[in-house]
Amino acid sequence: MARRIAPAALALALLPLAAPAPAAHAATAPKLCTSTGDPKLAAKLSQDIRTALSGRAGRVSVTLWDRRTDTSCAVGSTWHYDSASVVKVTVMMAVLRRAQELKRNLTAREDALITAMITKSDNDATTQLWQSLGRARVQRFLTLAGLTHTTLNAGGAWGLTQITAQDELRVLALLDGVNTVLTPSSRAYGLRKMAAVVASQRWGTPAGAPTGVGVHVKNGWLPRATHGWRVHSIGDFTRTNGMNYRMVVLTQDNQTMAYGVTTIERIARAIHRDLNPGTKAAVVGRVPMLGPQRSDGSDHGSFRR
């Protein structure tokens, strides 16, 4: 019998502060969102994210940044989670950075492995890239990228890397914003791969995205003996005017994968609606129909060959 899980707490803090004690039912709940360009939008997002989380069981973290209005949101932004397959985006970026440092293009093999890893969430491809990088190079990349709250698993399992919603928002920023870690061509390559994820894995943060918004996504779904299913989704969304927004939702303590997906998609729909008023959702969102719910298998890879 699965243990009963307390409702998701809105223990919220604005980036980059650590999350305070839960205050879901406080009379004056803290703001989840702030904005230099549209304070009314920030207030609406705060309210609608709270509503989306209301009554949902398990632990949930959310981070968001909108370029057009300079609006940021954070829910439990420094809580740690097993990464599951969302770490594959970081693996891809580390491989791209290695090629830059060696002053070469990706090899045909690297490109094929990255394509399988990102678009199909292929674990064997991920393990091959992970082992080719090695622990020291991956750690150097994490430091260079400023992923200060991301911690490698002691046994080297890439899917058990400890991540936070704050750091995953930084991962997306390295792909869609000017920086010294990845070149423009590397960033464009990474976004192309995330835009080509197979249809069966395009659930989560894309739910509710309107027509004309480019979708770049990577998901993870991993059950373990404790804390139930980890179900995560990170997405970068580009409007036709080029003004993008980034969204991260990490969850655990889900009794089923479907429950976690539903939680993520409730949040995503609210965010897309608030950021794109007057538009119609083109991405409906869907709970994956996998028969018996299967793990993404991300807890098995390691640095050892």
PDB file of C-alpha atoms in Angstrom:
ATOM      1  CA  MET A   1       0.000   0.000   0.000  1.00  0.00           C
ATOM      2  CA  ALA A   2       1.524   3.320  -1.040  1.00  0.00           C
ATOM      3  CA  ARG A   3       1.916   5.825   1.748  1.00  0.00           C
ATOM      4  CA  ARG A   4      -0.364   8.808   1.819  1.00  0.00           C
ATOM      5  CA  ILE A   5       1.309  11.978   0.625  1.00  0.00           C
ATOM      6  CA  ALA A   6       0.627  15.431   1.976  1.00  0.00           C
ATOM      7  CA  PRO A   7      -0.662  18.087  -0.437  1.00  0.00           C
ATOM      8  CA  ALA A   8       1.966  19.994  -2.375  1.00  0.00           C
ATOM      9  CA  ALA A   9       3.201  22.855  -0.234  1.00  0.00           C
ATOM     10  CA  LEU A  10       3.606  26.291  -1.675  1.00  0.00           C
ATOM     11  CA  ALA A  11       6.885  26.778   0.131  1.00  0.00           C
ATOM     12  CA  LEU A  12       7.910  29.476  -2.233  1.00  0.00           C
ATOM     13  CA  ALA A  13      10.786  31.813  -2.668  1.00  0.00           C
ATOM     14  CA  LEU A  14      11.883  34.166  -5.351  1.00  0.00           C
ATOM     15  CA  LEU A  15      15.046  33.269  -7.189  1.00  0.00           C
ATOM     16  CA  PRO A  16      17.736  32.948  -6.027  1.00  0.00           C
ATOM     17  CA  LEU A  17      16.696  32.641  -2.401  1.00  0.00           C
ATOM     18  CA  ALA A  18      16.187  29.272  -0.741  1.00  0.00           C
ATOM     19  CA  ALA A  19      12.594  28.144  -0.189  1.00  0.00           C
ATOM     20  CA  PRO A  20      11.119  29.125   3.188  1.00  0.00           C
ATOM     21  CA  ALA A  21       8.810  27.024   5.329  1.00  0.00           C
ATOM     22  CA  PRO A  22       5.473  26.002   3.747  1.00  0.00           C
ATOM     23  CA  ALA A  23       2.814  28.703   3.788  1.00  0.00           C
ATOM     24  CA  ALA A  24       0.122  27.370   1.471  1.00  0.00           C
ATOM     25  CA  HIS A  25      -2.754  28.591   3.604  1.00  0.00           C
ATOM     26  CA  ALA A  26      -1.300  31.786   5.037  1.00  0.00           C
ATOM     27  CA  ALA A  27      -3.622  34.769   4.977  1.00  0.00           C
ATOM     28  CA  THR A  28      -0.984  36.786   3.113  1.00  0.00           C
ATOM     29  CA  ALA A  29       0.850  34.228   1.014  1.00  0.00           C
ATOM     30  CA  PRO A  30       4.205  35.359  -0.391  1.00  0.00           C
ATOM     31  CA  LYS A  31       4.389  36.442  -4.008  1.00  0.00           C
ATOM     32  CA  LEU A  32       5.453  33.644  -6.305  1.00  0.00           C
ATOM     33  CA  CYS A  33       6.247  35.978  -9.187  1.00  0.00           C
ATOM     34  CA  THR A  34       7.800  39.410  -9.708  1.00  0.00           C
ATOM     35  CA  SER A  35       8.072  41.553 -12.822  1.00  0.00           C
ATOM     36  CA  THR A  36       9.858  44.745 -13.803  1.00  0.00           C
ATOM     37  CA  GLY A  37       7.695  45.097 -16.904  1.00  0.00           C
ATOM     38  CA  ASP A  38       4.220  43.961 -15.845  1.00  0.00           C
ATOM     39  CA  PRO A  39       3.480  43.711 -12.111  1.00  0.00           C
ATOM     40  CA  LYS A  40      -0.175  42.859 -12.836  1.00  0.00           C
ATOM     41  CA  LEU A  41       0.958  39.834 -14.838  1.00  0.00           C
ATOM     42  CA  ALA A  42       3.149  38.745 -11.929  1.00  0.00           C
ATOM     43  CA  ALA A  43       0.190  38.965  -9.563  1.00  0.00           C
ATOM     44  CA  LYS A  44      -2.017  36.957 -11.921  1.00  0.00           C
ATOM     45  CA  LEU A  45       0.632  34.292 -12.432  1.00  0.00           C
ATOM     46  CA  SER A  46       1.087  34.004  -8.666  1.00  0.00           C
ATOM     47  CA  GLN A  47      -2.629  33.465  -8.199  1.00  0.00           C
ATOM     48  CA  ASP A  48      -3.031  31.048 -11.104  1.00  0.00           C
ATOM     49  CA  ILE A  49      -0.010  28.918 -10.184  1.00  0.00           C
ATOM     50  CA  ARG A  50      -1.387  28.623  -6.653  1.00  0.00           C
ATOM     51  CA  THR A  51      -4.748  27.560  -8.080  1.00  0.00           C
ATOM     52  CA  ALA A  52      -3.095  24.981 -10.350  1.00  0.00           C
ATOM     53  CA  LEU A  53      -1.260  23.501  -7.355  1.00  0.00           C
ATOM     54  CA  SER A  54      -4.274  23.540  -5.058  1.00  0.00           C
ATOM     55  CA  GLY A  55      -5.113  20.057  -3.810  1.00  0.00           C
ATOM     56  CA  ARG A  56      -2.267  18.364  -5.669  1.00  0.00           C
ATOM     57  CA  ALA A  57      -0.304  15.794  -3.667  1.00  0.00           C
ATOM     58  CA  GLY A  58       3.464  15.479  -3.624  1.00  0.00           C
ATOM     59  CA  ARG A  59       6.368  17.892  -3.869  1.00  0.00           C
ATOM     60  CA  VAL A  60       6.386  20.395  -6.731  1.00  0.00           C
ATOM     61  CA  SER A  61       8.933  23.010  -7.790  1.00  0.00           C
ATOM     62  CA  VAL A  62       8.360  25.608 -10.500  1.00  0.00           C
ATOM     63  CA  THR A  63      10.565  28.248 -12.089  1.00  0.00           C
ATOM     64  CA  LEU A  64       9.672  30.603 -14.929  1.00  0.00           C
ATOM     65  CA  TRP A  65      11.184  33.539 -16.773  1.00  0.00           C
ATOM     66  CA  ASP A  66       9.539  35.614 -19.498  1.00  0.00           C
ATOM     67  CA  ARG A  67      11.796  37.762 -21.655  1.00  0.00           C
ATOM     68  CA  ARG A  68       9.062  40.123 -22.897  1.00  0.00           C
ATOM     69  CA  THR A  69       8.039  41.357 -19.445  1.00  0.00           C
ATOM     70  CA  ASP A  70      11.070  40.325 -17.380  1.00  0.00           C
ATOM     71  CA  THR A  71       8.760  38.268 -15.177  1.00  0.00           C
ATOM     72  CA  SER A  72      10.160  35.563 -12.890  1.00  0.00           C
ATOM     73  CA  CYS A  73       8.369  32.961 -10.778  1.00  0.00           C
ATOM     74  CA  ALA A  74       9.726  30.462  -8.283  1.00  0.00           C
ATOM     75  CA  VAL A  75       8.217  27.669  -6.210  1.00  0.00           C
ATOM     76  CA  GLY A  76      10.645  25.612  -4.117  1.00  0.00           C
ATOM     77  CA  SER A  77      13.357  26.635  -6.540  1.00  0.00           C
ATOM     78  CA  THR A  78      16.287  25.136  -4.587  1.00  0.00           C
ATOM     79  CA  TRP A  79      14.708  21.829  -3.579  1.00  0.00           C
ATOM     80  CA  HIS A  80      16.669  18.849  -4.881  1.00  0.00           C
ATOM     81  CA  TYR A  81      15.321  16.043  -7.062  1.00  0.00           C
ATOM     82  CA  ASP A  82      16.720  13.017  -8.868  1.00  0.00           C
ATOM     83  CA  SER A  83      17.107  14.357 -12.383  1.00  0.00           C
ATOM     84  CA  ALA A  84      15.727  11.390 -14.329  1.00  0.00           C
ATOM     85  CA  SER A  85      16.031  12.075 -18.073  1.00  0.00           C
ATOM     86  CA  VAL A  86      15.944  15.886 -17.981  1.00  0.00           C
ATOM     87  CA  VAL A  87      19.695  15.748 -17.258  1.00  0.00           C
ATOM     88  CA  LYS A  88      20.146  14.675 -20.878  1.00  0.00           C
ATOM     89  CA  VAL A  89      19.994  18.330 -21.896  1.00  0.00           C
ATOM     90  CA  THR A  90      22.979  19.028 -19.641  1.00  0.00           C
ATOM     91  CA  VAL A  91      24.809  16.032 -21.119  1.00  0.00           C
ATOM     92  CA  MET A  92      24.181  17.416 -24.611  1.00  0.00           C
ATOM     93  CA  MET A  93      25.526  20.826 -23.604  1.00  0.00           C
ATOM     94  CA  ALA A  94      28.655  19.281 -22.075  1.00  0.00           C
ATOM     95  CA  VAL A  95      29.332  17.431 -25.341  1.00  0.00           C
ATOM     96  CA  LEU A  96      28.828  20.645 -27.320  1.00  0.00           C
ATOM     97  CA  ARG A  97      31.193  22.488 -24.987  1.00  0.00           C
ATOM     98  CA  ARG A  98      33.844  19.783 -25.399  1.00  0.00           C
ATOM     99  CA  ALA A  99      33.677  20.146 -29.182  1.00  0.00           C
ATOM    100  CA  GLN A 100      34.080  23.912 -28.826  1.00  0.00           C
ATOM    101  CA  GLU A 101      37.121  23.524 -26.578  1.00  0.00           C
ATOM    102  CA  LEU A 102      38.688  21.091 -29.046  1.00  0.00           C
ATOM    103  CA  LYS A 103      37.908  23.558 -31.861  1.00  0.00           C
ATOM    104  CA  ARG A 104      35.999  21.024 -33.924  1.00  0.00           C
ATOM    105  CA  ASN A 105      32.483  20.193 -35.025  1.00  0.00           C
ATOM    106  CA  LEU A 106      30.532  17.355 -33.480  1.00  0.00           C
ATOM    107  CA  THR A 107      31.469  14.008 -34.957  1.00  0.00           C
ATOM    108  CA  ALA A 108      28.824  12.066 -36.870  1.00  0.00           C
ATOM    109  CA  ARG A 109      28.680   9.615 -33.964  1.00  0.00           C
ATOM    110  CA  GLU A 110      28.207  12.382 -31.384  1.00  0.00           C
ATOM    111  CA  ASP A 111      25.439  13.904 -33.456  1.00  0.00           C
ATOM    112  CA  ALA A 112      23.675  10.543 -33.816  1.00  0.00           C
ATOM    113  CA  LEU A 113      23.944   9.828 -30.091  1.00  0.00           C
ATOM    114  CA  ILE A 114      22.684  13.290 -29.117  1.00  0.00           C
ATOM    115  CA  THR A 115      19.774  12.986 -31.536  1.00  0.00           C
ATOM    116  CA  ALA A 116      18.728   9.651 -30.028  1.00  0.00           C
ATOM    117  CA  MET A 117      19.269  10.905 -26.470  1.00  0.00           C
ATOM    118  CA  ILE A 118      17.188  14.067 -26.819  1.00  0.00           C
ATOM    119  CA  THR A 119      14.502  13.225 -29.368  1.00  0.00           C
ATOM    120  CA  LYS A 120      13.785   9.668 -28.152  1.00  0.00           C
ATOM    121  CA  SER A 121      15.281   9.784 -24.630  1.00  0.00           C
ATOM    122  CA  ASP A 122      17.548   6.861 -25.534  1.00  0.00           C
ATOM    123  CA  ASN A 123      19.418   5.679 -22.441  1.00  0.00           C
ATOM    124  CA  ASP A 124      22.166   3.702 -24.172  1.00  0.00           C
ATOM    125  CA  ALA A 125      23.086   6.778 -26.207  1.00  0.00           C
ATOM    126  CA  THR A 126      23.156   8.856 -23.022  1.00  0.00           C
ATOM    127  CA  THR A 127      25.409   6.391 -21.229  1.00  0.00           C
ATOM    128  CA  GLN A 128      27.855   6.340 -24.142  1.00  0.00           C
ATOM    129  CA  LEU A 129      28.095  10.129 -24.134  1.00  0.00           C
ATOM    130  CA  TRP A 130      28.281  10.239 -20.319  1.00  0.00           C
ATOM    131  CA  GLN A 131      31.163   7.778 -20.272  1.00  0.00           C
ATOM    132  CA  SER A 132      32.968   9.593 -23.081  1.00  0.00           C
ATOM    133  CA  LEU A 133      32.845  12.791 -21.023  1.00  0.00           C
ATOM    134  CA  GLY A 134      33.862  11.293 -17.687  1.00  0.00           C
ATOM    135  CA  ARG A 135      33.135  12.636 -14.218  1.00  0.00           C
ATOM    136  CA  ALA A 136      35.866  15.288 -14.205  1.00  0.00           C
ATOM    137  CA  ARG A 137      34.759  16.892 -17.474  1.00  0.00           C
ATOM    138  CA  VAL A 138      31.081  16.833 -16.491  1.00  0.00           C
ATOM    139  CA  GLN A 139      31.925  18.472 -13.166  1.00  0.00           C
ATOM    140  CA  ARG A 140      34.023  21.124 -14.923  1.00  0.00           C
ATOM    141  CA  PHE A 141      31.085  21.856 -17.181  1.00  0.00           C
ATOM    142  CA  LEU A 142      28.681  22.201 -14.246  1.00  0.00           C
ATOM    143  CA  THR A 143      31.063  24.694 -12.637  1.00  0.00           C
ATOM    144  CA  LEU A 144      31.596  26.635 -15.862  1.00  0.00           C
ATOM    145  CA  ALA A 145      27.845  26.743 -16.516  1.00  0.00           C
ATOM    146  CA  GLY A 146      27.077  28.064 -13.041  1.00  0.00           C
ATOM    147  CA  LEU A 147      24.948  25.047 -12.107  1.00  0.00           C
ATOM    148  CA  THR A 148      25.959  25.397  -8.480  1.00  0.00           C
ATOM    149  CA  HIS A 149      23.114  23.341  -6.999  1.00  0.00           C
ATOM    150  CA  THR A 150      23.501  20.389  -9.395  1.00  0.00           C
ATOM    151  CA  THR A 151      25.358  17.454  -7.838  1.00  0.00           C
ATOM    152  CA  LEU A 152      26.635  14.297  -9.509  1.00  0.00           C
ATOM    153  CA  ASN A 153      25.555  10.967  -8.039  1.00  0.00           C
ATOM    154  CA  ALA A 154      28.290   9.262  -5.998  1.00  0.00           C
ATOM    155  CA  GLY A 155      27.904   6.090  -8.046  1.00  0.00           C
ATOM    156  CA  GLY A 156      27.913   7.995 -11.325  1.00  0.00           C
ATOM    157  CA  ALA A 157      24.318   7.275 -12.360  1.00  0.00           C
ATOM    158  CA  TRP A 158      23.415  10.163 -14.636  1.00  0.00           C
ATOM    159  CA  GLY A 159      19.670   9.876 -13.914  1.00  0.00           C
ATOM    160  CA  LEU A 160      20.326  10.261 -10.188  1.00  0.00           C
ATOM    161  CA  THR A 161      22.119  13.575 -10.599  1.00  0.00           C
ATOM    162  CA  GLN A 162      20.637  15.982  -8.057  1.00  0.00           C
ATOM    163  CA  ILE A 163      19.019  18.987  -9.735  1.00  0.00           C
ATOM    164  CA  THR A 164      16.965  22.020  -8.730  1.00  0.00           C
ATOM    165  CA  ALA A 165      14.363  24.033 -10.628  1.00  0.00           C
ATOM    166  CA  GLN A 166      16.627  27.059 -10.267  1.00  0.00           C
ATOM    167  CA  ASP A 167      19.518  25.321 -12.009  1.00  0.00           C
ATOM    168  CA  GLU A 168      17.295  23.839 -14.719  1.00  0.00           C
ATOM    169  CA  LEU A 169      16.090  27.340 -15.583  1.00  0.00           C
ATOM    170  CA  ARG A 170      19.763  28.227 -15.928  1.00  0.00           C
ATOM    171  CA  VAL A 171      20.195  25.256 -18.302  1.00  0.00           C
ATOM    172  CA  LEU A 172      17.486  26.708 -20.542  1.00  0.00           C
ATOM    173  CA  ALA A 173      19.054  30.169 -20.312  1.00  0.00           C
ATOM    174  CA  LEU A 174      22.317  28.756 -21.645  1.00  0.00           C
ATOM    175  CA  LEU A 175      20.439  27.497 -24.702  1.00  0.00           C
ATOM    176  CA  ASP A 176      18.354  30.566 -25.522  1.00  0.00           C
ATOM    177  CA  GLY A 177      20.431  33.513 -24.321  1.00  0.00           C
ATOM    178  CA  VAL A 178      23.797  35.011 -25.187  1.00  0.00           C
ATOM    179  CA  ASN A 179      26.532  33.550 -22.977  1.00  0.00           C
ATOM    180  CA  THR A 180      30.186  32.528 -23.048  1.00  0.00           C
ATOM    181  CA  VAL A 181      29.560  28.834 -22.351  1.00  0.00           C
ATOM    182  CA  LEU A 182      27.931  27.876 -25.658  1.00  0.00           C
ATOM    183  CA  THR A 183      28.376  29.505 -29.058  1.00  0.00           C
ATOM    184  CA  PRO A 184      25.353  30.659 -31.083  1.00  0.00           C
ATOM    185  CA  SER A 185      25.641  27.590 -33.321  1.00  0.00           C
ATOM    186  CA  SER A 186      25.777  25.246 -30.315  1.00  0.00           C
ATOM    187  CA  ARG A 187      22.734  26.914 -28.773  1.00  0.00           C
ATOM    188  CA  ALA A 188      20.772  26.687 -32.011  1.00  0.00           C
ATOM    189  CA  TYR A 189      21.725  23.025 -32.379  1.00  0.00           C
ATOM    190  CA  GLY A 190      20.507  22.207 -28.876  1.00  0.00           C
ATOM    191  CA  LEU A 191      17.170  23.939 -29.388  1.00  0.00           C
ATOM    192  CA  ARG A 192      16.651  22.145 -32.708  1.00  0.00           C
ATOM    193  CA  LYS A 193      17.036  18.799 -30.980  1.00  0.00           C
ATOM    194  CA  MET A 194      14.587  19.748 -28.228  1.00  0.00           C
ATOM    195  CA  ALA A 195      12.103  20.908 -30.873  1.00  0.00           C
ATOM    196  CA  ALA A 196      12.262  17.470 -32.521  1.00  0.00           C
ATOM    197  CA  VAL A 197      11.270  15.329 -29.507  1.00  0.00           C
ATOM    198  CA  VAL A 198       8.949  12.505 -30.569  1.00  0.00           C
ATOM    199  CA  ALA A 199       5.216  13.099 -30.172  1.00  0.00           C
ATOM    200  CA  SER A 200       4.798  10.543 -27.381  1.00  0.00           C
ATOM    201  CA  GLN A 201       7.230  12.522 -25.194  1.00  0.00           C
ATOM    202  CA  ARG A 202       5.881  16.038 -25.841  1.00  0.00           C
ATOM    203  CA  TRP A 203       3.719  16.154 -22.735  1.00  0.00           C
ATOM    204  CA  GLY A 204       4.243  18.363 -19.697  1.00  0.00           C
ATOM    205  CA  THR A 205       5.292  21.994 -20.057  1.00  0.00           C
ATOM    206  CA  PRO A 206       4.092  22.280 -23.701  1.00  0.00           C
ATOM    207  CA  ALA A 207       0.467  21.778 -22.579  1.00  0.00           C
ATOM    208  CA  GLY A 208      -1.474  24.929 -23.409  1.00  0.00           C
ATOM    209  CA  ALA A 209       1.172  26.493 -25.662  1.00  0.00           C
ATOM    210  CA  PRO A 210      -0.588  28.635 -28.295  1.00  0.00           C
ATOM    211  CA  THR A 211      -0.362  28.541 -32.076  1.00  0.00           C
ATOM    212  CA  GLY A 212       2.833  30.079 -33.385  1.00  0.00           C
ATOM    213  CA  VAL A 213       4.911  29.416 -30.283  1.00  0.00           C
ATOM    214  CA  GLY A 214       7.963  27.236 -30.892  1.00  0.00           C
ATOM    215  CA  VAL A 215       8.202  24.362 -28.401  1.00  0.00           C
ATOM    216  CA  HIS A 216      11.494  22.932 -27.099  1.00  0.00           C
ATOM    217  CA  VAL A 217      11.050  20.286 -24.401  1.00  0.00           C
ATOM    218  CA  LYS A 218      12.711  17.499 -22.427  1.00  0.00           C
ATOM    219  CA  ASN A 219      10.965  15.328 -19.871  1.00  0.00           C
ATOM    220  CA  GLY A 220      11.911  12.754 -17.248  1.00  0.00           C
ATOM    221  CA  TRP A 221       9.865  10.066 -15.494  1.00  0.00           C
ATOM    222  CA  LEU A 222      11.415   7.758 -12.920  1.00  0.00           C
ATOM    223  CA  PRO A 223       9.875   5.715 -10.066  1.00  0.00           C
ATOM    224  CA  ARG A 224      11.987   4.618  -7.100  1.00  0.00           C
ATOM    225  CA  ALA A 225      11.418   2.795  -3.822  1.00  0.00           C
ATOM    226  CA  THR A 226      11.057   6.079  -1.948  1.00  0.00           C
ATOM    227  CA  HIS A 227       9.262   9.260  -3.040  1.00  0.00           C
ATOM    228  CA  GLY A 228       7.261   7.472  -5.730  1.00  0.00           C
ATOM    229  CA  TRP A 229       7.467   8.772  -9.283  1.00  0.00           C
ATOM    230  CA  ARG A 230       9.718  11.676 -10.161  1.00  0.00           C
ATOM    231  CA  VAL A 231       8.048  13.389 -13.132  1.00  0.00           C
ATOM    232  CA  HIS A 232       9.764  16.452 -14.596  1.00  0.00           C
ATOM    233  CA  SER A 233       9.406  18.723 -17.620  1.00  0.00           C
ATOM    234  CA  ILE A 234      11.577  21.603 -18.821  1.00  0.00           C
ATOM    235  CA  GLY A 235      10.541  23.746 -21.769  1.00  0.00           C
ATOM    236  CA  ASP A 236      11.700  26.740 -23.747  1.00  0.00           C
ATOM    237  CA  PHE A 237       9.037  28.546 -25.768  1.00  0.00           C
ATOM    238  CA  THR A 238       9.658  31.055 -28.563  1.00  0.00           C
ATOM    239  CA  ARG A 239       6.988  33.493 -29.739  1.00  0.00           C
ATOM    240  CA  THR A 240       6.841  34.672 -33.355  1.00  0.00           C
ATOM    241  CA  ASN A 241       8.459  37.963 -32.299  1.00  0.00           C
ATOM    242  CA  GLY A 242      11.386  36.053 -30.800  1.00  0.00           C
ATOM    243  CA  MET A 243      10.466  36.894 -27.220  1.00  0.00           C
ATOM    244  CA  ASN A 244      10.891  33.564 -25.466  1.00  0.00           C
ATOM    245  CA  TYR A 245       9.982  32.230 -22.050  1.00  0.00           C
ATOM    246  CA  ARG A 246      11.394  29.357 -20.016  1.00  0.00           C
ATOM    247  CA  MET A 247       9.487  27.003 -17.753  1.00  0.00           C
ATOM    248  CA  VAL A 248      10.611  24.245 -15.376  1.00  0.00           C
ATOM    249  CA  VAL A 249       8.354  21.964 -13.327  1.00  0.00           C
ATOM    250  CA  LEU A 250       9.902  19.234 -11.147  1.00  0.00           C
ATOM    251  CA  THR A 251       7.785  16.817  -9.086  1.00  0.00           C
ATOM    252  CA  GLN A 252       8.133  13.775  -6.858  1.00  0.00           C
ATOM    253  CA  ASP A 253       6.013  11.718  -4.434  1.00  0.00           C
ATOM    254  CA  ASN A 254       3.597  10.980  -7.293  1.00  0.00           C
ATOM    255  CA  GLN A 255       1.786   7.656  -6.879  1.00  0.00           C
ATOM    256  CA  THR A 256       1.650   7.273 -10.681  1.00  0.00           C
ATOM    257  CA  MET A 257       3.392   8.843 -13.636  1.00  0.00           C
ATOM    258  CA  ALA A 258       0.043  10.073 -14.944  1.00  0.00           C
ATOM    259  CA  TYR A 259      -0.603  11.981 -11.717  1.00  0.00           C
ATOM    260  CA  GLY A 260       2.693  13.833 -12.047  1.00  0.00           C
ATOM    261  CA  VAL A 261       2.045  14.672 -15.696  1.00  0.00           C
ATOM    262  CA  THR A 262      -1.377  16.051 -14.802  1.00  0.00           C
ATOM    263  CA  THR A 263       0.129  18.277 -12.102  1.00  0.00           C
ATOM    264  CA  ILE A 264       2.714  19.647 -14.531  1.00  0.00           C
ATOM    265  CA  GLU A 265       0.143  20.284 -17.244  1.00  0.00           C
ATOM    266  CA  ARG A 266      -2.211  22.130 -14.876  1.00  0.00           C
ATOM    267  CA  ILE A 267       0.624  24.534 -14.110  1.00  0.00           C
ATOM    268  CA  ALA A 268       1.744  24.799 -17.741  1.00  0.00           C
ATOM    269  CA  ARG A 269      -1.714  25.655 -19.047  1.00  0.00           C
ATOM    270  CA  ALA A 270      -2.078  28.452 -16.504  1.00  0.00           C
ATOM    271  CA  ILE A 271       1.317  29.898 -17.408  1.00  0.00           C
ATOM    272  CA  HIS A 272       0.822  29.761 -21.187  1.00  0.00           C
ATOM    273  CA  ARG A 273      -2.624  31.354 -20.846  1.00  0.00           C
ATOM    274  CA  ASP A 274      -1.342  34.212 -18.691  1.00  0.00           C
ATOM    275  CA  LEU A 275       1.716  34.895 -20.849  1.00  0.00           C
ATOM    276  CA  ASN A 276      -0.238  34.788 -24.116  1.00  0.00           C
ATOM    277  CA  PRO A 277      -3.639  36.404 -23.445  1.00  0.00           C
ATOM    278  CA  GLY A 278      -6.169  36.267 -26.248  1.00  0.00           C
ATOM    279  CA  THR A 279      -4.537  33.296 -27.969  1.00  0.00           C
ATOM    280  CA  LYS A 280      -5.882  29.801 -28.433  1.00  0.00           C
ATOM    281  CA  ALA A 281      -3.987  26.809 -27.087  1.00  0.00           C
ATOM    282  CA  ALA A 282      -2.559  24.709 -29.921  1.00  0.00           C
ATOM    283  CA  VAL A 283      -0.919  22.102 -27.698  1.00  0.00           C
ATOM    284  CA  VAL A 284      -3.670  20.359 -25.778  1.00  0.00           C
ATOM    285  CA  GLY A 285      -1.400  18.313 -23.531  1.00  0.00           C
ATOM    286  CA  ARG A 286      -1.807  14.645 -22.897  1.00  0.00           C
ATOM    287  CA  VAL A 287      -1.112  12.094 -20.215  1.00  0.00           C
ATOM    288  CA  PRO A 288       1.048   9.452 -21.938  1.00  0.00           C
ATOM    289  CA  MET A 289      -0.729   6.190 -22.650  1.00  0.00           C
ATOM    290  CA  LEU A 290       2.046   3.706 -21.956  1.00  0.00           C
ATOM    291  CA  GLY A 291      -0.028   0.758 -20.788  1.00  0.00           C
ATOM    292  CA  PRO A 292       1.674  -0.323 -17.580  1.00  0.00           C
ATOM    293  CA  GLN A 293       3.567   2.835 -16.735  1.00  0.00           C
ATOM    294  CA  ARG A 294       7.224   2.322 -17.574  1.00  0.00           C
ATOM    295  CA  SER A 295      10.169   4.125 -16.052  1.00  0.00           C
ATOM    296  CA  ASP A 296      12.480   6.148 -18.271  1.00  0.00           C
ATOM    297  CA  GLY A 297      15.224   3.856 -16.917  1.00  0.00           C
ATOM    298  CA  SER A 298      17.516   6.751 -16.124  1.00  0.00           C
ATOM    299  CA  ASP A 299      18.828   5.346 -12.825  1.00  0.00           C
ATOM    300  CA  HIS A 300      21.091   2.733 -14.440  1.00  0.00           C
ATOM    301  CA  GLY A 301      23.727   4.632 -16.436  1.00  0.00           C
ATOM    302  CA  SER A 302      27.139   5.357 -14.879  1.00  0.00           C
ATOM    303  CA  PHE A 303      30.631   6.604 -15.693  1.00  0.00           C
ATOM    304  CA  ARG A 304      32.010   3.055 -15.511  1.00  0.00           C
ATOM    305  CA  ARG A 305      32.461   1.269 -18.831  1.00  0.00           C
TER     306      ARG A 305
END
